[in-house]
Amino acid sequence: MKRKFFCVLLTAALAFALVGCGKGYDYTAHISELRSDLFKAETDEFSITLACVSREYPYAADGIACPRTDVVEVSLVPAVRQETYEVYFATETGEQGGEAAFRNAYGDYFFSESVTAFPEGSVSIRVVWGEESREVTATSVKNERTLSPFDALQKAIEAEKERVERMTDDVFLGEFHVRLLRRDKNYYYVGIVDRDGETLSMLLDSETGEVLATRDTRV
């Protein structure tokens, strides 16, 4: 209850301040999860992905956005599984990292840690297992045509204008999840979550913002 009261009060204050300044309603104040970039590299021994994620804490898909924390998430998929892996990524002040945990559900080794700044363009990653160590340069999947996550959110809001307007009563009564995805090409996932936990999931073209697919689900 305290979490909900604090988050509602905060987002309402932000929205009121922005409207009062003549800038119109700022729906970005209601983003509770934002994956803004992905960095990938591959060798004969493993493939690795580093994601830049800004997520509310504690995380809950309840239609209420709380203050976010910036974290880097690293997923490593080995060609031949070893007992343990450590991953370290370069930052402005040195290296961050540690031992990655195996995830049965995904078949990968996963590590996450809070950061003060995200990499841009490329990032150096060092992988250690046993007595072996490899350093790779992971590059961003984005190109000059990739929309920003905020532009992608705006495209989603425009496509679901009536739904978003129904959820807005002085303030927006919901939250957004915005994630950059990489499959055969880049996409954006945008989730619109209401206070009852119903989520409209949208898949967007990352360059045009065209909505490719939608699905309504209960979380």
Short mmCIF file of C-alpha atoms in Angstrom, two decimals, residues 17-211:
data_model
loop_
_atom_site.label_atom_id
_atom_site.label_comp_id
_atom_site.label_asym_id
_atom_site.label_seq_id
_atom_site.Cartn_x
_atom_site.Cartn_y
_atom_site.Cartn_z
CA ALA A 17 4.34 19.78 -13.36
CA LEU A 18 4.80 19.01 -17.04
CA VAL A 19 1.27 20.02 -17.98
CA GLY A 20 1.66 23.17 -15.91
CA CYS A 21 4.78 24.05 -17.86
CA GLY A 22 2.81 23.89 -21.11
CA LYS A 23 4.56 20.80 -22.43
CA GLY A 24 1.46 18.60 -22.56
CA TYR A 25 1.05 15.25 -20.87
CA ASP A 26 4.29 13.29 -20.60
CA TYR A 27 3.49 9.57 -20.75
CA THR A 28 7.18 8.69 -20.35
CA ALA A 29 6.73 9.40 -16.62
CA HIS A 30 4.75 6.15 -16.51
CA ILE A 31 7.44 3.85 -17.92
CA SER A 32 8.22 1.21 -15.31
CA GLU A 33 10.58 -0.86 -17.49
CA LEU A 34 12.79 0.37 -20.31
CA ARG A 35 15.28 -1.75 -22.26
CA SER A 36 17.01 0.89 -24.34
CA ASP A 37 19.88 -1.01 -25.99
CA LEU A 38 21.32 -4.46 -26.67
CA PHE A 39 24.98 -5.30 -27.31
CA LYS A 40 25.90 -8.63 -28.90
CA ALA A 41 29.06 -10.63 -29.61
CA GLU A 42 29.74 -14.22 -30.63
CA THR A 43 32.77 -16.53 -30.69
CA ASP A 44 33.20 -20.26 -31.29
CA GLU A 45 32.94 -20.72 -27.52
CA PHE A 46 29.91 -18.61 -26.61
CA SER A 47 27.43 -15.96 -27.63
CA ILE A 48 26.79 -13.07 -25.28
CA THR A 49 24.23 -10.29 -24.98
CA LEU A 50 24.43 -7.23 -22.75
CA ALA A 51 21.17 -5.35 -22.17
CA CYS A 52 20.73 -1.82 -20.82
CA VAL A 53 17.65 -1.85 -18.61
CA SER A 54 16.00 0.81 -16.48
CA ARG A 55 13.41 -0.86 -14.22
CA GLU A 56 11.31 0.05 -11.22
CA TYR A 57 12.18 -1.56 -7.92
CA PRO A 58 10.47 -3.53 -6.57
CA TYR A 59 9.19 -4.67 -9.95
CA ALA A 60 5.45 -5.32 -10.22
CA ALA A 61 3.21 -5.25 -13.29
CA ASP A 62 0.40 -3.52 -11.41
CA GLY A 63 -0.26 -0.46 -13.56
CA ILE A 64 1.68 1.83 -11.22
CA ALA A 65 5.11 3.10 -12.27
CA CYS A 66 7.72 3.63 -9.55
CA PRO A 67 11.22 5.18 -9.71
CA ARG A 68 13.59 3.15 -11.87
CA THR A 69 17.11 1.81 -11.33
CA ASP A 70 19.62 1.41 -14.18
CA VAL A 71 21.05 -2.10 -14.48
CA VAL A 72 23.13 -4.02 -17.00
CA GLU A 73 21.99 -7.59 -17.68
CA VAL A 74 24.37 -10.06 -19.32
CA SER A 75 23.24 -13.35 -20.86
CA LEU A 76 25.89 -15.86 -21.95
CA VAL A 77 25.12 -19.03 -23.95
CA PRO A 78 28.15 -21.35 -24.16
CA ALA A 79 28.79 -23.76 -27.02
CA VAL A 80 29.92 -26.32 -24.47
CA ARG A 81 28.68 -25.84 -20.93
CA GLN A 82 31.28 -25.39 -18.19
CA GLU A 83 30.74 -25.42 -14.44
CA THR A 84 31.05 -21.68 -13.82
CA TYR A 85 31.38 -18.46 -15.80
CA GLU A 86 32.37 -14.97 -14.76
CA VAL A 87 31.54 -11.94 -16.89
CA TYR A 88 33.06 -8.48 -16.63
CA PHE A 89 32.13 -5.42 -18.68
CA ALA A 90 34.03 -2.18 -19.11
CA THR A 91 32.71 1.06 -17.60
CA GLU A 92 33.99 4.60 -17.43
CA THR A 93 35.61 3.87 -14.08
CA GLY A 94 36.89 0.32 -14.73
CA GLU A 95 35.35 -3.13 -14.80
CA GLN A 96 32.13 -4.37 -13.25
CA GLY A 97 30.95 -7.94 -13.10
CA GLY A 98 31.11 -11.24 -11.29
CA GLU A 99 29.95 -14.84 -11.41
CA ALA A 100 26.96 -15.55 -13.64
CA ALA A 101 24.16 -17.86 -12.49
CA PHE A 102 22.80 -20.64 -14.69
CA ARG A 103 19.12 -20.31 -15.61
CA ASN A 104 17.42 -23.58 -16.44
CA ALA A 105 14.44 -21.85 -18.03
CA TYR A 106 16.65 -20.07 -20.58
CA GLY A 107 19.68 -22.35 -20.80
CA ASP A 108 22.04 -19.42 -20.26
CA TYR A 109 24.32 -17.90 -17.64
CA PHE A 110 22.96 -14.61 -16.31
CA PHE A 111 24.48 -11.69 -14.46
CA SER A 112 22.99 -8.30 -13.56
CA GLU A 113 24.35 -5.28 -11.72
CA SER A 114 23.40 -1.66 -11.13
CA VAL A 115 25.31 0.95 -13.11
CA THR A 116 25.62 4.71 -13.16
CA ALA A 117 25.85 4.94 -16.97
CA PHE A 118 25.11 2.71 -19.96
CA PRO A 119 27.65 1.99 -22.73
CA GLU A 120 27.18 3.53 -26.15
CA GLY A 121 28.05 2.02 -29.51
CA SER A 122 30.14 -0.87 -28.20
CA VAL A 123 31.38 -2.36 -24.95
CA SER A 124 34.31 -4.58 -24.01
CA ILE A 125 33.30 -7.79 -22.18
CA ARG A 126 35.64 -10.30 -20.54
CA VAL A 127 34.50 -13.87 -19.95
CA VAL A 128 36.33 -16.18 -17.55
CA TRP A 129 35.78 -19.93 -17.08
CA GLY A 130 38.24 -22.29 -15.41
CA GLU A 131 41.70 -21.19 -16.50
CA GLU A 132 40.36 -19.70 -19.75
CA SER A 133 39.62 -16.05 -20.43
CA ARG A 134 38.32 -14.28 -23.54
CA GLU A 135 37.74 -10.60 -24.22
CA VAL A 136 35.24 -9.57 -26.89
CA THR A 137 33.76 -6.32 -28.15
CA ALA A 138 29.99 -6.39 -28.18
CA THR A 139 28.33 -3.91 -30.52
CA SER A 140 24.92 -2.29 -30.32
CA VAL A 141 22.18 -3.81 -32.47
CA LYS A 142 20.81 -0.32 -33.14
CA ASN A 143 21.50 1.61 -36.33
CA GLU A 144 20.84 5.16 -37.50
CA ARG A 145 17.25 4.26 -38.44
CA THR A 146 16.32 2.69 -35.09
CA LEU A 147 13.71 4.70 -33.23
CA SER A 148 14.44 5.79 -29.70
CA PRO A 149 12.40 3.89 -27.09
CA PHE A 150 10.48 7.09 -26.36
CA ASP A 151 9.59 7.50 -30.05
CA ALA A 152 8.50 3.86 -30.10
CA LEU A 153 6.27 4.49 -27.08
CA GLN A 154 4.73 7.49 -28.83
CA LYS A 155 3.97 5.34 -31.89
CA ALA A 156 2.27 2.77 -29.65
CA ILE A 157 0.22 5.47 -27.89
CA GLU A 158 -0.87 6.90 -31.23
CA ALA A 159 -1.94 3.44 -32.41
CA GLU A 160 -3.93 2.86 -29.20
CA LYS A 161 -5.08 6.43 -28.68
CA GLU A 162 -8.61 5.57 -27.54
CA ARG A 163 -7.43 2.96 -25.05
CA VAL A 164 -4.81 5.30 -23.56
CA GLU A 165 -7.32 8.16 -23.34
CA ARG A 166 -9.77 5.89 -21.47
CA MET A 167 -6.99 5.15 -18.97
CA THR A 168 -6.21 8.85 -18.45
CA ASP A 169 -8.15 10.85 -15.86
CA ASP A 170 -6.00 13.89 -15.02
CA VAL A 171 -3.18 11.34 -14.76
CA PHE A 172 -2.55 8.13 -16.68
CA LEU A 173 -3.85 5.18 -14.67
CA GLY A 174 -1.38 2.61 -15.91
CA GLU A 175 2.23 1.89 -16.75
CA PHE A 176 4.32 1.12 -19.82
CA HIS A 177 6.96 -1.51 -20.54
CA VAL A 178 9.22 -0.65 -23.47
CA ARG A 179 11.85 -3.15 -24.62
CA LEU A 180 14.17 -3.22 -27.59
CA LEU A 181 14.22 -6.76 -29.03
CA ARG A 182 16.53 -8.53 -31.45
CA ARG A 183 15.38 -11.52 -33.48
CA ASP A 184 15.93 -11.65 -37.25
CA LYS A 185 15.92 -7.83 -37.00
CA ASN A 186 15.19 -5.22 -34.37
CA TYR A 187 11.74 -4.75 -32.89
CA TYR A 188 10.19 -2.91 -29.99
CA TYR A 189 7.86 -4.48 -27.46
CA VAL A 190 5.47 -2.04 -25.79
CA GLY A 191 3.22 -3.21 -22.98
CA ILE A 192 0.34 -1.08 -21.73
CA VAL A 193 -0.67 -2.26 -18.24
CA ASP A 194 -3.78 -1.05 -16.43
CA ARG A 195 -4.56 -1.04 -12.69
CA ASP A 196 -6.39 -4.39 -12.98
CA GLY A 197 -3.29 -6.10 -14.36
CA GLU A 198 -4.56 -6.37 -17.92
CA THR A 199 -1.75 -5.93 -20.45
CA LEU A 200 -1.95 -4.97 -24.10
CA SER A 201 1.25 -6.33 -25.65
CA MET A 202 2.39 -4.72 -28.89
CA LEU A 203 5.19 -5.63 -31.31
CA LEU A 204 6.47 -2.69 -33.34
CA ASP A 205 8.85 -2.32 -36.25
CA SER A 206 11.90 -0.63 -34.70
CA GLU A 207 12.42 1.74 -37.63
CA THR A 208 8.92 2.78 -38.68
CA GLY A 209 6.98 2.21 -35.47
CA GLU A 210 4.38 0.19 -37.38
CA VAL A 211 2.40 -2.10 -35.09
#
